[in-house]
Short mmCIF file of C-alpha atoms in Angstrom, two decimals:
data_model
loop_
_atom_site.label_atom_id
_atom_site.label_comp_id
_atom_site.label_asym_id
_atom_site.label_seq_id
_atom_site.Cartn_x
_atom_site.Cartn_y
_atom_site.Cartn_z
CA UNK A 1 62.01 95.26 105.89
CA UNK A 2 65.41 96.90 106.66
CA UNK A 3 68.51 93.93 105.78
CA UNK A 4 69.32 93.29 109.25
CA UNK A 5 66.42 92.04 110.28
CA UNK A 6 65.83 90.06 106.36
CA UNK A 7 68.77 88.16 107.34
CA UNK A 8 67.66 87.23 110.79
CA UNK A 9 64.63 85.74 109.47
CA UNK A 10 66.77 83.80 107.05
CA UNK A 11 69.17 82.47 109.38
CA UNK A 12 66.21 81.70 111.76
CA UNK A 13 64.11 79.53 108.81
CA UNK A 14 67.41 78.38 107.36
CA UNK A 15 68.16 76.71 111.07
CA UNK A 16 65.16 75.43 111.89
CA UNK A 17 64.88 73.74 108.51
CA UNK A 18 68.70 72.43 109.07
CA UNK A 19 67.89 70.78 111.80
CA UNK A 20 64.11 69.73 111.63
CA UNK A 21 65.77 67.66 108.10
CA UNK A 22 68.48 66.11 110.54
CA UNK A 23 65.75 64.91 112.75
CA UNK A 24 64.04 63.13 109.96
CA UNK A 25 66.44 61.85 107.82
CA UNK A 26 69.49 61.22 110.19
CA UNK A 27 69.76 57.33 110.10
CA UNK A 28 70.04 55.18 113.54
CA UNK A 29 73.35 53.56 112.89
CA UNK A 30 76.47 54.01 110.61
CA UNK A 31 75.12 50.56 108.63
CA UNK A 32 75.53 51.20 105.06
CA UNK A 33 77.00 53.51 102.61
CA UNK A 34 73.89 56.28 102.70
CA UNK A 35 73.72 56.30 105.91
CA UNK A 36 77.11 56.99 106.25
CA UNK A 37 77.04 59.71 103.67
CA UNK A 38 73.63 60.94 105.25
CA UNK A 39 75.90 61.66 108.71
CA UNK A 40 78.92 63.38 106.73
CA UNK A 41 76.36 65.53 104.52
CA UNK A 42 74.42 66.71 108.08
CA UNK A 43 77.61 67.08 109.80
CA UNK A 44 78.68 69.66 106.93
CA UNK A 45 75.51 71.13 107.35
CA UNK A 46 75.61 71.36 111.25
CA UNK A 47 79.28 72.46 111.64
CA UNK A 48 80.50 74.23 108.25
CA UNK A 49 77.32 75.75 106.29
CA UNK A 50 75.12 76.71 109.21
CA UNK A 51 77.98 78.48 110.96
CA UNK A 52 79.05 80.06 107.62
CA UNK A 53 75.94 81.21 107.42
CA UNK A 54 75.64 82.39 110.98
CA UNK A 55 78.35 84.32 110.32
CA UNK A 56 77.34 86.32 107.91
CA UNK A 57 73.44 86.82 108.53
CA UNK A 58 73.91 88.10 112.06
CA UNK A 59 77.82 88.92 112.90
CA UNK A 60 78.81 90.57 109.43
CA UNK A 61 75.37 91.95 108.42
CA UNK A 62 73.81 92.32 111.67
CA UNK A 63 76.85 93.86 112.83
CA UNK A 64 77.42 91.51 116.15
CA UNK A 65 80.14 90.37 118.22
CA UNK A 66 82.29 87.28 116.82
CA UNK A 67 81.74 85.98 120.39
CA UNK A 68 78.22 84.96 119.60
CA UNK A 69 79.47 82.00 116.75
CA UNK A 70 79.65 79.92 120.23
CA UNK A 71 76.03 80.06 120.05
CA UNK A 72 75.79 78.24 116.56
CA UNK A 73 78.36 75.88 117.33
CA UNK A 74 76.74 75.01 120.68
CA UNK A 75 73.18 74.55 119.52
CA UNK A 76 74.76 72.23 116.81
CA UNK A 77 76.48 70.43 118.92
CA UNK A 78 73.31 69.76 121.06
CA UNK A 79 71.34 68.83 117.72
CA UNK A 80 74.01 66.42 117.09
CA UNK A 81 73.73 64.88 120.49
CA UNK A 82 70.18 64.59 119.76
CA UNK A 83 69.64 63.39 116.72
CA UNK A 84 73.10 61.78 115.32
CA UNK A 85 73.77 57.82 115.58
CA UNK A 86 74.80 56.05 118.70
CA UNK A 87 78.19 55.52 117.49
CA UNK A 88 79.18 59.32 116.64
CA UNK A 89 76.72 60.78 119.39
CA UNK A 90 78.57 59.83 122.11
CA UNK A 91 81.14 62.29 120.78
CA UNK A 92 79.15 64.85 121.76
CA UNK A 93 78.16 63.45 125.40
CA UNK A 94 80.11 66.86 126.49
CA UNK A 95 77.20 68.61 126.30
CA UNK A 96 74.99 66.81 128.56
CA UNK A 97 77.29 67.40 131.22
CA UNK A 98 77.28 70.99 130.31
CA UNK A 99 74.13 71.02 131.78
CA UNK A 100 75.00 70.75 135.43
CA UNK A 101 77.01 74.01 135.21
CA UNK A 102 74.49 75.49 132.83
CA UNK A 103 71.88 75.12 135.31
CA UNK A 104 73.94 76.84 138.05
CA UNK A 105 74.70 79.34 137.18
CA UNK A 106 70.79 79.63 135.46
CA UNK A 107 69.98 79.63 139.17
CA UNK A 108 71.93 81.96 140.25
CA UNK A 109 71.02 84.61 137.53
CA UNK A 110 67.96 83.53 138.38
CA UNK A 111 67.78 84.45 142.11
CA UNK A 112 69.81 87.32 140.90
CA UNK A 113 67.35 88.20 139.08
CA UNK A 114 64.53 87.81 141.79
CA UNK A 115 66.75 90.69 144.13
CA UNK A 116 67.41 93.04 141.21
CA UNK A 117 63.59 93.30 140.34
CA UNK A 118 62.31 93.36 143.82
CA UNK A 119 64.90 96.57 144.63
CA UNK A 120 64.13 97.98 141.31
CA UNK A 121 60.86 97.25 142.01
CA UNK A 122 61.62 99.12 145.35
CA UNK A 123 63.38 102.07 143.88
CA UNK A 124 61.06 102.68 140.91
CA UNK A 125 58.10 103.62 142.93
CA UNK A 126 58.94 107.34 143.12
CA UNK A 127 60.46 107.17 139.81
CA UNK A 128 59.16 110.07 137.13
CA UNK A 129 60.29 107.93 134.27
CA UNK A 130 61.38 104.47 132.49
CA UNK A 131 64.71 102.37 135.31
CA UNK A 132 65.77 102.02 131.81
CA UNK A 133 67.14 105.37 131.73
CA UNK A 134 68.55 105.95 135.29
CA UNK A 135 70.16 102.62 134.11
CA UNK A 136 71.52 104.44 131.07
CA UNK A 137 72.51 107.64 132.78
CA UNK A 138 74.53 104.93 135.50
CA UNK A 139 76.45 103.28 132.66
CA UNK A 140 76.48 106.50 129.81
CA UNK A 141 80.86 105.94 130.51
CA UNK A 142 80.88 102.18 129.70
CA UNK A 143 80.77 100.51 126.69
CA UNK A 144 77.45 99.42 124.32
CA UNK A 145 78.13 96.06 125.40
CA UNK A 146 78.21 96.92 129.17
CA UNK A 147 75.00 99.16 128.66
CA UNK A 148 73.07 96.27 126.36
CA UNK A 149 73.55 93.90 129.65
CA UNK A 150 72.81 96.77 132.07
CA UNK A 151 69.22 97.17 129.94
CA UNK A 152 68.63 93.68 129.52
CA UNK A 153 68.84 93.33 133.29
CA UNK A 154 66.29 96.59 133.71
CA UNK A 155 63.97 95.31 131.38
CA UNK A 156 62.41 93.26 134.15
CA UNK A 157 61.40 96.16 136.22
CA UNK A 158 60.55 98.46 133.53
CA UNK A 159 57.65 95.77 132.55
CA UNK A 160 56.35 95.86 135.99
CA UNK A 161 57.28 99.58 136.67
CA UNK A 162 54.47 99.93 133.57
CA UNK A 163 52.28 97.57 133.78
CA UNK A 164 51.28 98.32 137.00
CA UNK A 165 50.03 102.16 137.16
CA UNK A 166 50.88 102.74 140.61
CA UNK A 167 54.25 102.65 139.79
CA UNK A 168 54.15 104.63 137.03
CA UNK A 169 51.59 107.20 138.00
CA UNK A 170 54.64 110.27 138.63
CA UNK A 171 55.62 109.56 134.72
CA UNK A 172 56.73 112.52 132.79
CA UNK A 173 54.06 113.25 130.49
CA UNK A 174 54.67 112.36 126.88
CA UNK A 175 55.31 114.88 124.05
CA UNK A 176 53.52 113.19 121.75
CA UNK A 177 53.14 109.48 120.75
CA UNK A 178 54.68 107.11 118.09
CA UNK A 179 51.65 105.39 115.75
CA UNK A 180 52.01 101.72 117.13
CA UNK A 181 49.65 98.87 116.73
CA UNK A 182 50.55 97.66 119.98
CA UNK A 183 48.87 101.33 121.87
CA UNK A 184 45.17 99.76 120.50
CA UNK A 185 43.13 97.57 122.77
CA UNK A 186 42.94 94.90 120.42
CA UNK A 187 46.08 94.08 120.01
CA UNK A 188 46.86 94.34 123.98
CA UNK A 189 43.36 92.08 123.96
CA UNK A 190 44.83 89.68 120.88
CA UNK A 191 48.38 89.29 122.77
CA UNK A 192 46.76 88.41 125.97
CA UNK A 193 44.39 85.32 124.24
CA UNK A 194 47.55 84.18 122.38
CA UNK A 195 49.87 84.43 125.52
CA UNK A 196 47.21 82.36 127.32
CA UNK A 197 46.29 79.76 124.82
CA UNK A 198 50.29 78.95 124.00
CA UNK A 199 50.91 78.04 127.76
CA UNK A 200 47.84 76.48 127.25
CA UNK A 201 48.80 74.77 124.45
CA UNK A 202 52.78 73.98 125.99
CA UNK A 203 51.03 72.46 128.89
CA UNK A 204 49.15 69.85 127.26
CA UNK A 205 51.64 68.84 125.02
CA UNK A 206 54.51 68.21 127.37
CA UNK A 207 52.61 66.97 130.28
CA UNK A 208 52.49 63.34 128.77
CA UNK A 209 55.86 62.92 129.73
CA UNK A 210 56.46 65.76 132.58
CA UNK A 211 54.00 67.15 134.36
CA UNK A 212 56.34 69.24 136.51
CA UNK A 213 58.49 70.25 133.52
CA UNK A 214 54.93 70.95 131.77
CA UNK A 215 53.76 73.28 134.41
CA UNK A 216 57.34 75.22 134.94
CA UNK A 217 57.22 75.69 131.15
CA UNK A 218 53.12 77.08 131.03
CA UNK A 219 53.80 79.28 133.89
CA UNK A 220 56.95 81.07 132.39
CA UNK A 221 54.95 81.87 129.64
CA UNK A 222 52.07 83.01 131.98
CA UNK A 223 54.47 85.30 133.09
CA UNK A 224 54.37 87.35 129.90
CA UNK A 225 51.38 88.26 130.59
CA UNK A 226 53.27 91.15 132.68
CA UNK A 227 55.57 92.35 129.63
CA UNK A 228 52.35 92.16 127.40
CA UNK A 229 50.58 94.66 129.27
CA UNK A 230 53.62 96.56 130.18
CA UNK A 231 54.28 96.80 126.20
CA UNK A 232 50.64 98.46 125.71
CA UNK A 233 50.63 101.03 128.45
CA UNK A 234 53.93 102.00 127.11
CA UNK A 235 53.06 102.37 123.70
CA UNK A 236 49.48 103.80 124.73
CA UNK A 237 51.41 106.12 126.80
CA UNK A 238 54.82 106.81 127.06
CA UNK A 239 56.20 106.22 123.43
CA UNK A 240 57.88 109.58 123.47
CA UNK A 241 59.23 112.02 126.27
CA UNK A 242 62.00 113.94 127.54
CA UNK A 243 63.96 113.32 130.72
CA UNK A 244 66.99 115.40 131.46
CA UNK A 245 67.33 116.57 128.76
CA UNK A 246 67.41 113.11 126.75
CA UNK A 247 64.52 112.50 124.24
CA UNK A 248 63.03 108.88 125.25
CA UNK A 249 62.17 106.90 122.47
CA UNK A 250 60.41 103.77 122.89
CA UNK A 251 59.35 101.71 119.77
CA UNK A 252 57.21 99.36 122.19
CA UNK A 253 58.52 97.55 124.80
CA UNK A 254 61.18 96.10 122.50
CA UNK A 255 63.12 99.29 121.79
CA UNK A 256 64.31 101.57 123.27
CA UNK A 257 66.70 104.84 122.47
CA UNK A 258 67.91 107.81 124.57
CA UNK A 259 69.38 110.15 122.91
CA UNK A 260 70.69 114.09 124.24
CA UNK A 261 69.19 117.10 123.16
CA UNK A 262 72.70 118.45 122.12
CA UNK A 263 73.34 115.16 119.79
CA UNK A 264 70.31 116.19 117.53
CA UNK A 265 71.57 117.99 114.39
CA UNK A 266 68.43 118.81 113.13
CA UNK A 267 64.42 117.76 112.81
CA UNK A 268 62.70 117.74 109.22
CA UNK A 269 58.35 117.57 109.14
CA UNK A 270 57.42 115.93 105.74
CA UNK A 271 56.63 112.75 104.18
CA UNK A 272 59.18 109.65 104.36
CA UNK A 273 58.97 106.57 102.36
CA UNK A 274 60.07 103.20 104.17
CA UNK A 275 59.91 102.06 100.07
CA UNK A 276 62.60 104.14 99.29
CA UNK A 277 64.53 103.80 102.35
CA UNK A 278 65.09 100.29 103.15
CA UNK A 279 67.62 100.50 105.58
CA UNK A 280 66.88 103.58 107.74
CA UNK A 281 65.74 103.01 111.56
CA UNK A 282 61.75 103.51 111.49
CA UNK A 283 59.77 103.72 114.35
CA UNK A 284 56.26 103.44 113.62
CA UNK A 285 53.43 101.55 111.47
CA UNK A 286 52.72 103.14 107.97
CA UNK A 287 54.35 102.64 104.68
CA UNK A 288 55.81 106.22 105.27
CA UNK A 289 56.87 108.83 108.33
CA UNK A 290 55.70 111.99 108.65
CA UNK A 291 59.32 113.21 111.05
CA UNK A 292 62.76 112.57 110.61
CA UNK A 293 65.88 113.28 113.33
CA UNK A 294 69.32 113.42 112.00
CA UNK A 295 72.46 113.12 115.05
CA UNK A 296 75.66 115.12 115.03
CA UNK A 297 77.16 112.08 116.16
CA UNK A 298 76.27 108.06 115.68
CA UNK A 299 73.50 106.82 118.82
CA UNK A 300 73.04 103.95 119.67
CA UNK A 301 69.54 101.97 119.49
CA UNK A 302 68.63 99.28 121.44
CA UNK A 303 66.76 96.53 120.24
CA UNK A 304 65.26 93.35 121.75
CA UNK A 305 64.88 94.41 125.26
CA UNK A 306 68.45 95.45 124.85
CA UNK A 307 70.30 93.05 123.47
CA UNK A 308 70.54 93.87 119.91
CA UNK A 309 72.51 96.99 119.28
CA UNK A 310 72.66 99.51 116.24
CA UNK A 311 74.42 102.87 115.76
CA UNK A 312 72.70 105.32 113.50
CA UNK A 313 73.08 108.65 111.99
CA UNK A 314 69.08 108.95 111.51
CA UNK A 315 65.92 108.02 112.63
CA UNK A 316 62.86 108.12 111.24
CA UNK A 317 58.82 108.08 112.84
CA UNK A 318 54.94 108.21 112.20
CA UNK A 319 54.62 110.23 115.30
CA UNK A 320 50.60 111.23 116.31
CA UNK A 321 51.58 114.87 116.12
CA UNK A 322 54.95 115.76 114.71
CA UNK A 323 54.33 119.28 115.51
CA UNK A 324 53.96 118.91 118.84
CA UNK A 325 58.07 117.71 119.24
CA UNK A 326 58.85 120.52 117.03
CA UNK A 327 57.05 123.01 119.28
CA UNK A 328 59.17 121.18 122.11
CA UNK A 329 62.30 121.87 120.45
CA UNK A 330 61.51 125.53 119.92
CA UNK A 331 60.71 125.72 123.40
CA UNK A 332 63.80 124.28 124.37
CA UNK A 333 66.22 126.23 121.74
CA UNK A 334 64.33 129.11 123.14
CA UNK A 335 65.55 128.16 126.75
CA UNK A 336 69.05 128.06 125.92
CA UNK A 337 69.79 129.87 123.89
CA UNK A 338 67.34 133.33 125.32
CA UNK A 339 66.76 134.74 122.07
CA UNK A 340 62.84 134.25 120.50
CA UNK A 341 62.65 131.61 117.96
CA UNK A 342 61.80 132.29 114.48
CA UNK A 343 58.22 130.98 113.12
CA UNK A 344 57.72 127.80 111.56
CA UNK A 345 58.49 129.15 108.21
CA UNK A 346 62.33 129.08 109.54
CA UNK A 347 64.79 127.00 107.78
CA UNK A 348 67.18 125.06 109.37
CA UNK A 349 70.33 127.07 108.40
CA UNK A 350 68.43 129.77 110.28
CA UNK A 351 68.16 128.13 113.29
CA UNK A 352 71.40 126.39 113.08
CA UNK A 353 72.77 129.99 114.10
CA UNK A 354 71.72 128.74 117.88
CA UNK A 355 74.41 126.45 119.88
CA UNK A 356 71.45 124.20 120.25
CA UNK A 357 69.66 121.77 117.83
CA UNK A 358 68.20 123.16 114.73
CA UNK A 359 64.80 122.04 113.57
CA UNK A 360 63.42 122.42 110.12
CA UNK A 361 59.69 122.61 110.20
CA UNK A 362 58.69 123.65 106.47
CA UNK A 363 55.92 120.81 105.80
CA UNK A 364 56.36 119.16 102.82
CA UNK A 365 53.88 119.75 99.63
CA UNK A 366 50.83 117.62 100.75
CA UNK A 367 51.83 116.70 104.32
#
């Protein structure tokens, strides 16, 4: 598990801890010396250590904007309203009224929303390849920030642009594909049950006291039933192409890379261990990959439907046939450069000689 996402997890299990504790042991009133020292000890756990830690799991490690600590301090602040005594709680009454502009302008991204997909919707149907990167090529003079929000906002009609095949049926054919669990049947099968039997499940437990909120909250997670089968066709299908000249990568629905042709230093076949490797990008199942891609220059990949961001100098994959994108390459170095290629036995100081890039294709001892 590369550190980024370690420290996620324990931010994510160090919060919900936090606060499940507050729930349960938070006292009713200020009566009494523990109780009182109960409050100041959850406070300093709400507003100092959870922050801290905040801080340095995801902004400092996960290498995020310092923006994003409003996030912490807000969800605190709601826990607080929640679950501190009367007296001090009323302190935090702010954020109830937060919610009246919260949910404007949730409405209006909302409806936003509704006329972005239905044009891209629109717009997609001739399309020979993922909004995501006509998106991309839109914003390539902005900003990562700028582009994260610009794919966030695609990744709405990309899941319908491939989970319905219509749309997607003038899709550049795929080089290859990247080894994912999520391409099998079973898993698409095992993600559909489990999508179903949560807003199953999210129904029955809040409709004691809602039944509108109960079925607003089972039908939003209905509606993943659209990304879920978007996420297998994808991986099943269109894991790995090339469109204008920009290699597609898509680890699943969830990430997504486009990188130029001209940024690739150089392509290595052999045998990768995640093991010894911790850190590296890898796309793929497997406790090693069988291709690696080094850049001239940092790209940038995009994580969680866009919204988490990395630059790296690497990247490796378990790709179905890694000879297949070297063959792509060569076909490609051949086309720019319009001298023949030398045979796989070439090494990549050899082909380093074209203004293209190079590829090393000498297969490792056993691979």
């Amino acid at each position: 598990m590369r550190r980024s996402v370690k420290f996620r997890l324990i931010f994510l299990i160090s919060a919900i801890v936090s606060y499940s504790l507050g729930f349960q042991f938070l006292p009713e009133s200020l009566d009494g010396d523990l109780n009182l020292r109960l409050v100041i000890g959850f406070s300093v756990l709400y507003f100092i250590l959870l922050p801290l830690s905040y801080w340095f799991c995801i902004i400092k490690v996960g290498e995020q904007k310092l923006w994003k600590m409003l996030l912490i301090f807000s969800l605190s602040s709601l826990i607080a309203r929640l679950s501190f005594p009367a007296e001090i709680a009323g302190y935090f009454e702010f954020i109830a009224w937060l919610r009246y502009p919260i949910i404007a302008v949730l409405l209006a991204i909302q409806l936003f929303l509704m006329v972005s997909i239905v044009k891209g919707l629109w717009q997609a149907r001739n399309l020979s390849g993922d909004p995501r990167v006509h998106i991309l090529e839109t914003f390539q003079e902005q900003d990562d920030k700028k582009r994260s929000l610009a794919l966030v906002m695609a990744s709405e009609p990309a899941s319908w642009y491939y989970a319905i095949p219509y749309l997607s049926r003038n899709h550049i054919p795929a080089i290859t594909s990247l080894k994912l669990r999520s391409s099998s049947l079973w898993c698409w099968f095992l993600l559909i049950l489990g999508t179903l039997a949560t807003a199953s499940l999210a129904y029955f437990v809040i409709e004691p006291w809602s039944q509108l909120a109960a079925i607003i909250v089972a039908s939003i997670i209905s509606y993943s039933l659209v990304m879920v089968t978007a996420n297998y066709r994808l991986s099943r299908h269109y894991s790995l192409y090339c469109q204008h000249e920009n290699l597609i990568i898509n680890n699943s629905v969830w990430g997504f890379m486009s990188i130029k042709l001209t940024d690739i230093a150089d392509i290595e076949i052999g045998e990768y261990s995640r093991k010894e490797n911790k850190e590296g990008l890898h796309f793929g199942y497997g406790a090693s990959s069988n291709i690696k891609l080094n850049f001239k220059q940092p790209q940038t990949y995009f994580g969680g439907l866009g919204q988490l961001t990395e630059q790296v100098d690497s990247i490796d994959m378990h790709l179905v046939d890694p000879q297949a994108l070297v063959e792509y390459f060569q076909q490609y170095i051949a086309n720019q450069s319009g001298v023949p290629l030398p045979t796989d036995g070439a090494t990549t100081q050899e082909l380093q000689t074209c203004d293209s890039p190079a590829i090393s294709a000498e297969l490792s001892s056993g691979s």
